[in-house]
Coordinates of C-alpha atoms in Angstrom, one line a residue:
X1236 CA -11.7 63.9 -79.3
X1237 CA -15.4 63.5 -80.0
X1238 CA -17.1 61.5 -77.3
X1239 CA -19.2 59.5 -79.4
X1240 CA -16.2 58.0 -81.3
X1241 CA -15.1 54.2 -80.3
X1242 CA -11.9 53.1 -80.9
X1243 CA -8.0 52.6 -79.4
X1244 CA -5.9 55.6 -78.2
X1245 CA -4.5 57.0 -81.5
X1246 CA -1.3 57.6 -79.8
X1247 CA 0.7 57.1 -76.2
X1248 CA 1.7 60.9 -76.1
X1249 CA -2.4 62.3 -76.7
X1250 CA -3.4 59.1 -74.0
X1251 CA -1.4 60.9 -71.2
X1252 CA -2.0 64.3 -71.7
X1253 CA -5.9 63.3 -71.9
X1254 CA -5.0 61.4 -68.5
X1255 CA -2.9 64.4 -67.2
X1256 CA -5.9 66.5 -67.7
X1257 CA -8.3 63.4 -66.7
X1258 CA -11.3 65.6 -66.8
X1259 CA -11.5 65.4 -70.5
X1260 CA -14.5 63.8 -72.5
X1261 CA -15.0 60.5 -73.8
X1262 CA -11.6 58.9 -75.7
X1263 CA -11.7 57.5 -79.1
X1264 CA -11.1 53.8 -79.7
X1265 CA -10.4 53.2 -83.5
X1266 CA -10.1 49.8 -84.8
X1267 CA -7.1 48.1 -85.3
X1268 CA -5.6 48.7 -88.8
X1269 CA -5.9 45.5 -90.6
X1270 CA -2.4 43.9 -91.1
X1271 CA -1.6 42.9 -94.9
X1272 CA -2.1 39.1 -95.5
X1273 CA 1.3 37.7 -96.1
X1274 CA 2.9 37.4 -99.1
X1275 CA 2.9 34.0 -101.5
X1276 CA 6.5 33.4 -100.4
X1277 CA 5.4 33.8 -96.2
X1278 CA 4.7 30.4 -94.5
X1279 CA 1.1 29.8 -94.3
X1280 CA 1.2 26.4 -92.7
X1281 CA -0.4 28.0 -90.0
X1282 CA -3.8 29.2 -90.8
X1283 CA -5.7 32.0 -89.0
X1284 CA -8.1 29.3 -86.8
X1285 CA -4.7 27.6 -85.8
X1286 CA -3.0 31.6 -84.7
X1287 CA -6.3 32.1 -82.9
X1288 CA -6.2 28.4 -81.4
X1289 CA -2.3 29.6 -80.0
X1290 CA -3.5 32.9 -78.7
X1291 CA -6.5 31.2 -76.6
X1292 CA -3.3 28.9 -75.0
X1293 CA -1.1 31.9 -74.9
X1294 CA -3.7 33.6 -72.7
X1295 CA -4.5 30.5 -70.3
X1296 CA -1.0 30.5 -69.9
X1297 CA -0.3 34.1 -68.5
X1298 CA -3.6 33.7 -66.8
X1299 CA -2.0 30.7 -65.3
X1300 CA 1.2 32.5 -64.7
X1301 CA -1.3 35.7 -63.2
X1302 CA -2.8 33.3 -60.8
X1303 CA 0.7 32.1 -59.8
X1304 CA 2.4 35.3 -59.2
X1305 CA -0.4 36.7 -57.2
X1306 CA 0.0 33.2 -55.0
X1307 CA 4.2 34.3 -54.9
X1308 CA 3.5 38.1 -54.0
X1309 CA 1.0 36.7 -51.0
X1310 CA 3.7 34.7 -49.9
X1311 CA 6.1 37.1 -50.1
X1312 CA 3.8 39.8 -48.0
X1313 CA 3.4 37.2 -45.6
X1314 CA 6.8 36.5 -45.1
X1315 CA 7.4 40.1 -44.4
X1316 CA 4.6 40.2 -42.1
X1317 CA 5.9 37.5 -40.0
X1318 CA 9.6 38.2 -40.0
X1319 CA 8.5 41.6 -38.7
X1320 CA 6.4 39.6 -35.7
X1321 CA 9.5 37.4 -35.0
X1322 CA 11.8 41.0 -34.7
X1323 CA 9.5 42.2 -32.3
X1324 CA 9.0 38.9 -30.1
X1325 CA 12.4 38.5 -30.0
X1326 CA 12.5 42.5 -28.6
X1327 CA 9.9 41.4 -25.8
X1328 CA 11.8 38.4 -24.7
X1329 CA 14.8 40.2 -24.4
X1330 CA 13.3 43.1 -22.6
X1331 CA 11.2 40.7 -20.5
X1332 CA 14.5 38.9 -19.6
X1333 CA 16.7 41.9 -18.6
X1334 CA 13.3 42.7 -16.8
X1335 CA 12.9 39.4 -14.8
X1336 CA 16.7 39.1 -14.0
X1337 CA 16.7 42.4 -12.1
X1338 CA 13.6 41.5 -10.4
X1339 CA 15.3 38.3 -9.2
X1340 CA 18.1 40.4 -7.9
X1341 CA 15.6 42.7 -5.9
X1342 CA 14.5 39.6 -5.1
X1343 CA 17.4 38.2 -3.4
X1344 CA 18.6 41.5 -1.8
X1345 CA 15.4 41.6 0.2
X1346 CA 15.1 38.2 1.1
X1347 CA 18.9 38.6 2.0
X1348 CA 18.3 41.6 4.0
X1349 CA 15.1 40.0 6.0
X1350 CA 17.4 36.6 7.4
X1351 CA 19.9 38.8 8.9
X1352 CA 17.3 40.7 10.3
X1353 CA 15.1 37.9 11.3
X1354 CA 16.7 36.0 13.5
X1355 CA 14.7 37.1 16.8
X1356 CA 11.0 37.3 17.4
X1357 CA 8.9 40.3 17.9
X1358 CA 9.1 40.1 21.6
X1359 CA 12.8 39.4 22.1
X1360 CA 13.0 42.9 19.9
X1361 CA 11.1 44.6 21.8
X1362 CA 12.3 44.0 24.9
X1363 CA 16.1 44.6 24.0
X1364 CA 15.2 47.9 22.0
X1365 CA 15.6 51.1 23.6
X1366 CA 13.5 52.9 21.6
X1367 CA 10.0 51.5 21.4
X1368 CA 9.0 53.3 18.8
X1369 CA 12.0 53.0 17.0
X1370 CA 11.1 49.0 17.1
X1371 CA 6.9 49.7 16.1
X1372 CA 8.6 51.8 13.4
X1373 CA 11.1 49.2 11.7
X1374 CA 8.1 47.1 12.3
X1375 CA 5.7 49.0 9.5
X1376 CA 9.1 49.0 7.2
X1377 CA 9.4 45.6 7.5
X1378 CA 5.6 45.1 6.4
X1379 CA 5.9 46.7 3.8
X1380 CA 8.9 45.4 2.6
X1381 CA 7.2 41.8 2.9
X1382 CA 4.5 43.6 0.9
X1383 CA 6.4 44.8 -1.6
X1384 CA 8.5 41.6 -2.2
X1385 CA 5.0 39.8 -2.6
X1386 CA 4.5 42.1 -5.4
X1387 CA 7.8 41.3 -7.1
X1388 CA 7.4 37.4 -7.0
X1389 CA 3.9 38.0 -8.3
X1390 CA 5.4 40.5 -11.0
X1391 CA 8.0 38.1 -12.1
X1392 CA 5.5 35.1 -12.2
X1393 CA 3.1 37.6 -14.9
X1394 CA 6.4 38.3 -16.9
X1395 CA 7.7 34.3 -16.6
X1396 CA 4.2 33.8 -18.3
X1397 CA 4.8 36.3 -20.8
X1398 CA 7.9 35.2 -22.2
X1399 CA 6.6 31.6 -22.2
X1400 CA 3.6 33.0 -24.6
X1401 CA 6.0 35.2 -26.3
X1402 CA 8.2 31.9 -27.1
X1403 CA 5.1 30.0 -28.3
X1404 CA 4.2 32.9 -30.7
X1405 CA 7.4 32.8 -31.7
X1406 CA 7.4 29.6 -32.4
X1407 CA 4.8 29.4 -34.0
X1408 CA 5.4 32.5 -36.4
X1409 CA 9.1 30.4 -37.4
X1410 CA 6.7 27.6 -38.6
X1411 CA 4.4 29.9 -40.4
X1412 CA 7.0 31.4 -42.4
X1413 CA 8.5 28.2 -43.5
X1414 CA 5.6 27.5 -44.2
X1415 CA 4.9 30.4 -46.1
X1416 CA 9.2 30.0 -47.9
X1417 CA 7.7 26.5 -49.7
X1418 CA 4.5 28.3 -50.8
X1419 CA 6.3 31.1 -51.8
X1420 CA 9.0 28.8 -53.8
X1421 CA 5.9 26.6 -55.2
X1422 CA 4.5 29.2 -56.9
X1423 CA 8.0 30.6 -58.4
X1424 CA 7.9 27.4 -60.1
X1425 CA 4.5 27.6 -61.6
X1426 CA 5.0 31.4 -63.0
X1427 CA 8.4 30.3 -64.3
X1428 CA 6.8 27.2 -66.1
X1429 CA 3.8 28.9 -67.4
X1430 CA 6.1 31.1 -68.6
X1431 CA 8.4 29.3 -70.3
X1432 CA 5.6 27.0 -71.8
X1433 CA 4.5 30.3 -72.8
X1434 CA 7.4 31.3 -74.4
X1435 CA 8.2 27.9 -75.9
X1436 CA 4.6 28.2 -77.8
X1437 CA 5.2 31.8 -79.3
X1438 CA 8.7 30.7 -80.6
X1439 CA 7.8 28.3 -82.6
X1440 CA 6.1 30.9 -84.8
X1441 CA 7.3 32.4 -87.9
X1442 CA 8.1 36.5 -87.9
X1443 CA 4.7 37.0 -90.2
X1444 CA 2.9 34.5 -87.5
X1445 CA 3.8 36.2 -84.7
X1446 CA 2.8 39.5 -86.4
X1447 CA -0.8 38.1 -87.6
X1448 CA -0.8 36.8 -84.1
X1449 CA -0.4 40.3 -82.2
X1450 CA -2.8 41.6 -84.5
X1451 CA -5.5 38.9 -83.4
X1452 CA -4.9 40.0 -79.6
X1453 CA -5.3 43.4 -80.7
X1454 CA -8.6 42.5 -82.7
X1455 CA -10.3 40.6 -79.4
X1456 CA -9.2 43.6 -76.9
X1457 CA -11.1 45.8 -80.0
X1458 CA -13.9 44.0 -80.0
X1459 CA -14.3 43.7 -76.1
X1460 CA -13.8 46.9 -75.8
X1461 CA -16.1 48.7 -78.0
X1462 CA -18.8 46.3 -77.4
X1463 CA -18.2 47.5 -73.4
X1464 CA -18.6 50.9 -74.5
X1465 CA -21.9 50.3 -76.7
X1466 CA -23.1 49.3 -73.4
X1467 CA -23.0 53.4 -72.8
X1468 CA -21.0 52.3 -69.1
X1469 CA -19.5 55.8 -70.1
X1470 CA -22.5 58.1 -70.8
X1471 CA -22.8 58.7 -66.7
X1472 CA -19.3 58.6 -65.8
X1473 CA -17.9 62.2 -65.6
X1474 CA -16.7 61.9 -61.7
X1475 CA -13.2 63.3 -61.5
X1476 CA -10.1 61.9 -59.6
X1477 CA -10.0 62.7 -56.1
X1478 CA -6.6 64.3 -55.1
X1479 CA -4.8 60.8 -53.8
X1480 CA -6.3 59.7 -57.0
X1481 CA -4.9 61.8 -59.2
X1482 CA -1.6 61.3 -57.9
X1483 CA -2.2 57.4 -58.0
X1484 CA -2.6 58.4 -62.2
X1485 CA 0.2 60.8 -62.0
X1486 CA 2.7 58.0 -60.7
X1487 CA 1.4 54.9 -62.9
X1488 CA 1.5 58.0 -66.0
X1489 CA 5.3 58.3 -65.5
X1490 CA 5.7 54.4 -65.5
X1491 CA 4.5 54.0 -69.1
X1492 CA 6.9 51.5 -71.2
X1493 CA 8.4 49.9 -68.0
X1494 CA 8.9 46.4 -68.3
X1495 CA 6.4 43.7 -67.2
X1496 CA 8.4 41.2 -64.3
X1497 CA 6.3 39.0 -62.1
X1498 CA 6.8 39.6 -58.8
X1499 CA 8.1 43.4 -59.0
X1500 CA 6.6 46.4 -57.5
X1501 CA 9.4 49.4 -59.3
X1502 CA 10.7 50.5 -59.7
X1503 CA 12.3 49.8 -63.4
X1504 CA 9.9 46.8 -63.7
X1505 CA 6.0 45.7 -62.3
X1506 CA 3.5 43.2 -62.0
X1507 CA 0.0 44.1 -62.2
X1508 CA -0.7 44.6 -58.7
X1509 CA 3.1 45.7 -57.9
X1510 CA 2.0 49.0 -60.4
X1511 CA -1.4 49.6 -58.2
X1512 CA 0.2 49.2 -54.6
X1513 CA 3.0 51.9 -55.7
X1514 CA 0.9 53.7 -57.1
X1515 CA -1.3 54.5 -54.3
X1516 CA 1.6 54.4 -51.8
X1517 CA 2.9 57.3 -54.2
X1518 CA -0.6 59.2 -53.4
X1519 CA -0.1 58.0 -49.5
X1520 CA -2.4 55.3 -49.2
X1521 CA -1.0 51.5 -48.5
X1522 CA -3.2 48.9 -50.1
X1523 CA -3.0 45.0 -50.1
X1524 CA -0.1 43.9 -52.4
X1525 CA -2.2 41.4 -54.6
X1526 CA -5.1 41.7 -56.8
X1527 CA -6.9 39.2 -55.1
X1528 CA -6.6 41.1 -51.6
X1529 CA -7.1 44.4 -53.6
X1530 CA -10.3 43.2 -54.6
X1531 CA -11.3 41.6 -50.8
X1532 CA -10.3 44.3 -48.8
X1533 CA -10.9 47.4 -51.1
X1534 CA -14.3 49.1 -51.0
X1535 CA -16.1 48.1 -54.0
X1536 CA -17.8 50.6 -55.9
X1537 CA -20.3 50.1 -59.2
X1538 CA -18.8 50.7 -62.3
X1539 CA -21.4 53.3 -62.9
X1540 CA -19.2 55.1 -60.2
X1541 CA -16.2 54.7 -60.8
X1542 CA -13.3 57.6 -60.9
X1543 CA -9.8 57.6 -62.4
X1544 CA -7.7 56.2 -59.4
X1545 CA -10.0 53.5 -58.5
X1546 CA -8.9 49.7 -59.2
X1547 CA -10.5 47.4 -62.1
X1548 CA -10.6 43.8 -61.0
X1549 CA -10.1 41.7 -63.5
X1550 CA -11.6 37.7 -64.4
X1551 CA -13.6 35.6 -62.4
X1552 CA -10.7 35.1 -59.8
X1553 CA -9.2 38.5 -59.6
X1554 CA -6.0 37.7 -61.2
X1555 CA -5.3 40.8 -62.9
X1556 CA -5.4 44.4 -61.3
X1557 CA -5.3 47.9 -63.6
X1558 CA -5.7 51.5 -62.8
X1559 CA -8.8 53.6 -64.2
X1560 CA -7.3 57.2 -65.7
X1561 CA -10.9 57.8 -67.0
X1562 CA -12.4 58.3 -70.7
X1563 CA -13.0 54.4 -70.5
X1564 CA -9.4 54.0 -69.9
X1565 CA -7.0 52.4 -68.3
X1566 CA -2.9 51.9 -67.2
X1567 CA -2.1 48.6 -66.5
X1568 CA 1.0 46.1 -66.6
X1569 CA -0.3 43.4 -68.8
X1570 CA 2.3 40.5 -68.8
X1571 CA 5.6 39.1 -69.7
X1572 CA 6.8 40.3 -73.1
X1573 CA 4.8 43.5 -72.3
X1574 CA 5.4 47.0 -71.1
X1575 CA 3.3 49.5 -68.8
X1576 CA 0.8 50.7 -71.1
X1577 CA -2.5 52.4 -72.0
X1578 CA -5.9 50.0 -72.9
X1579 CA -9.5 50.2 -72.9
X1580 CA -10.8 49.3 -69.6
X1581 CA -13.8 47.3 -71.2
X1582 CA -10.9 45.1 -73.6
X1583 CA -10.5 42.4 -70.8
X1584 CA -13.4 40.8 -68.3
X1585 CA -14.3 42.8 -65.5
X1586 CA -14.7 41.5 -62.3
X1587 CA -15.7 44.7 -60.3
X1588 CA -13.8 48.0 -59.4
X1589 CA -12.3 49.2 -55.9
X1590 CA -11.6 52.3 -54.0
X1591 CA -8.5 52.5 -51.8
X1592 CA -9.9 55.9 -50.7
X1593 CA -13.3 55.6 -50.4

C-alpha cells in the first residue's frame, strides 16, 4: 500500500499479514463508504443530530463501564495478591509452631536433665568424686549446656515474636481482602449497569437506526484518525518490533474476532487490558493487569518512538489500553457488543504509550 494514502484497513486478512510482516510501510485508511439514506418507508423519527446525540451517551456509557471494569480487574489482582500473602503466612506460622514446640521440648529435657543433676553444690562434688578431672570436665559440659539452653529460650522468644507479627499481618491481609471482595463486587455492579443502560439505549433503535448509527462511530474514528495522521506522527516512525514485541503482535494477531467480556483475560473472550497482559505474558513479560497500572508502571515512551508491541494509553484517565502492530495501527478489544479487532491508533484520544520492555 502507498504510504501517503489515509484511510481504514481495506480488509482484516491484508491488516494481519501487513502486521505479520510489521515492517511494512505506511497503511492506508480509506473513508468509510457512505451508507444509503433510508428508504421513504424506514422510520425517520429519529434524525441524524438525535443518532449522534445516542452515540455521544453510548460512548460515556462504555467509558463508564471501561472505568468500572478496570476498578473490578484491580480488585481482582488484589485479591490474588493477598490470598497468596495469607497462604504463605499461614506456611510461617505453622512452620514457626512445629519450630517453637520442639524448642520447648529441648527445653524441658535440659532443664529436666540439670534438677537431677543439681541437687549438690560444687564442693560437695568435688569432694565425693574420684576423678577430679572427671568432675572439672562435667563442669565445662554443664556450662555449656546452661549456655546453650540460654540460647534456646532466647531463640523461642525471637520466634514467639515472629508468629505474633505473622498473625497481625495476617490479620490484617483477611481485612484487606474483604475489603478488596466489596470493591471488587461494587464495581461488578457499575460495569453491569452501565452496560445494561447501554444496551437498553441501543434497543430502542430501529434496524436502519442502528445501521446509520454504526456508520456515525465509524465516521468519528475516520475522522480522528486521519486528522492524527495529517499530523505526519507517522513520517519518523519506521522502528521495528523488538523480539518480545513481536511475539506480543503475534499472540493479540491470533485473537482477532474474539469476543469483548469485561473482566476476561482469554482466552475465548478479553477486556482491553486482559488482551495486553496476555499478550506480553505470551512474549514472557508480566505487566500490571489494568490499564491504569499499565500506564503507571510501564516506561513511557513519546509517540515519536513508539514500536509495534508497545501499549497506547487511551483518555484522560487511562481507561482503555490497545496494542501498537505499526503502520499507525492498532489491535485492541474495544467493548461489549465488539470483537478483537484492527483500528487506527489515532481514531480514539491518546493518552501516552508504554514499553513493557524497555
Amino acid at each position: 500500500m502507498g504510504s501517503g494514502k489515509r484511510g481504514l484497513v481495506a480488509s482484516a486478512v491484508i491488516v494481519v499479514c501487513a502486521v505479520t510482516v510489521l515492517a511494512a510501510p505506511g497503511t492506508a485508511f480509506a473513508a468509510p463508504t457512505p451508507t444509503p439514506s433510508p428508504s421513504s418507508s424506514s422510520s425517520t423519527a429519529v434524525t441524524s443530530k438525535d443518532l449522534e446525540e445516542v452515540r455521544q451517551k453510548l460512548e460515556n456509557l462504555y467509558h463508564a463501564a471501561a472505568v468500572a471494569t478496570d476498578e473490578y480487574n484491580a480488585a481482582e489482582e488484589a485479591a490474588e495478591k493477598q490470598s497468596a500473602e495469607i497462604v504463605a503466612l499461614a506456611k510461617r506460622i505453622v512452620k514457626g509452631q512445629e519450630k517453637l514446640a520442639e524448642l520447648k521440648k529441648r527445653a524441658g529435657d535440659a532443664a529436666a536433665a540439670q534438677y537431677r543433676s543439681g541437687g549438690l553444690p560444687d564442693e560437695a562434688k568435688l569432694m565425693l568424686s574420684d576423678d577430679p578431672q572427671d568432675f572439672l570436665d562435667s563442669t565445662g559440659r554443664v556450662l555449656q549446656g546452661q549456655r546453650a539452653t540460654k540460647g534456646m529460650l532466647a531463640e523461642m522468644t525471637r520466634l514467639q515474636e515472629d508468629l505474633e507479627l505473622y498473625a497481625k499481618d495476617a490479620s490484617a491481609q483477611w481485612h484487606k481482602l474483604e475489603a478488596g471482595r466489596k470493591a471488587k463486587a461494587a464495581a461488578q455492579k457499575k460495569v453491569e449497569k452501565q452496560i445494561k443502560a447501554a444496551e437498553q439505549l441501543e434497543s430502542r433503535l430501529e434496524k436502519a437506526e442502528k445501521e446509520r448509527l454504526a456508520e456515525l462511530e465509524r465516521e468519528a474514528a475516520y475522522r480522528a484518525q486521519t486528522a492524527w495522521l495529517d499530523s505526519g506522527i507517522l513520517k519518523d516512525l519506521d522502528t521495528k518490533a523488538s523480539e518480545q514485541g513481536r511475539k506480543a503482535v503475534e499472540y493479540a494477531t491470533a485473537q482477532l474476532g474474539k469476543p469483548y467480556e469485561w473482566g476476561a483475560e482469554g482466552p475465548k473472550t478479553y477486556d482491553c487490558s486482559g488482551l495486553t497482559s496476555q499478550a506480553w505474558a505470551s512474549a514472557g513479560s508480566g505487566i500490571p493487569r489494568t490499564s491504569q497500572e499499565q500506564w503507571k508502571q510501564l516506561k513511557r515512551i513519546d509517540i515519536e518512538d513508539m514500536r509495534p508491541g508497545d501499549l497506547i494509553i487511551y483518555n484522560g484517565d487511562a481507561s482503555h489500553v490497545a496494542l501498537y502492530v505499526g503502520d499507525g495501527a492498532i489491535i485492541h478489544a474495544p467493548r461489549p457488543g465488539r470483537t478483537v479487532t484492527v483500528a487506527g491508533a489515532g481514531s480514539m484520544p491518546i493518552l501516552g504509550v508504554v514499553r513493557p520492555d524497555a
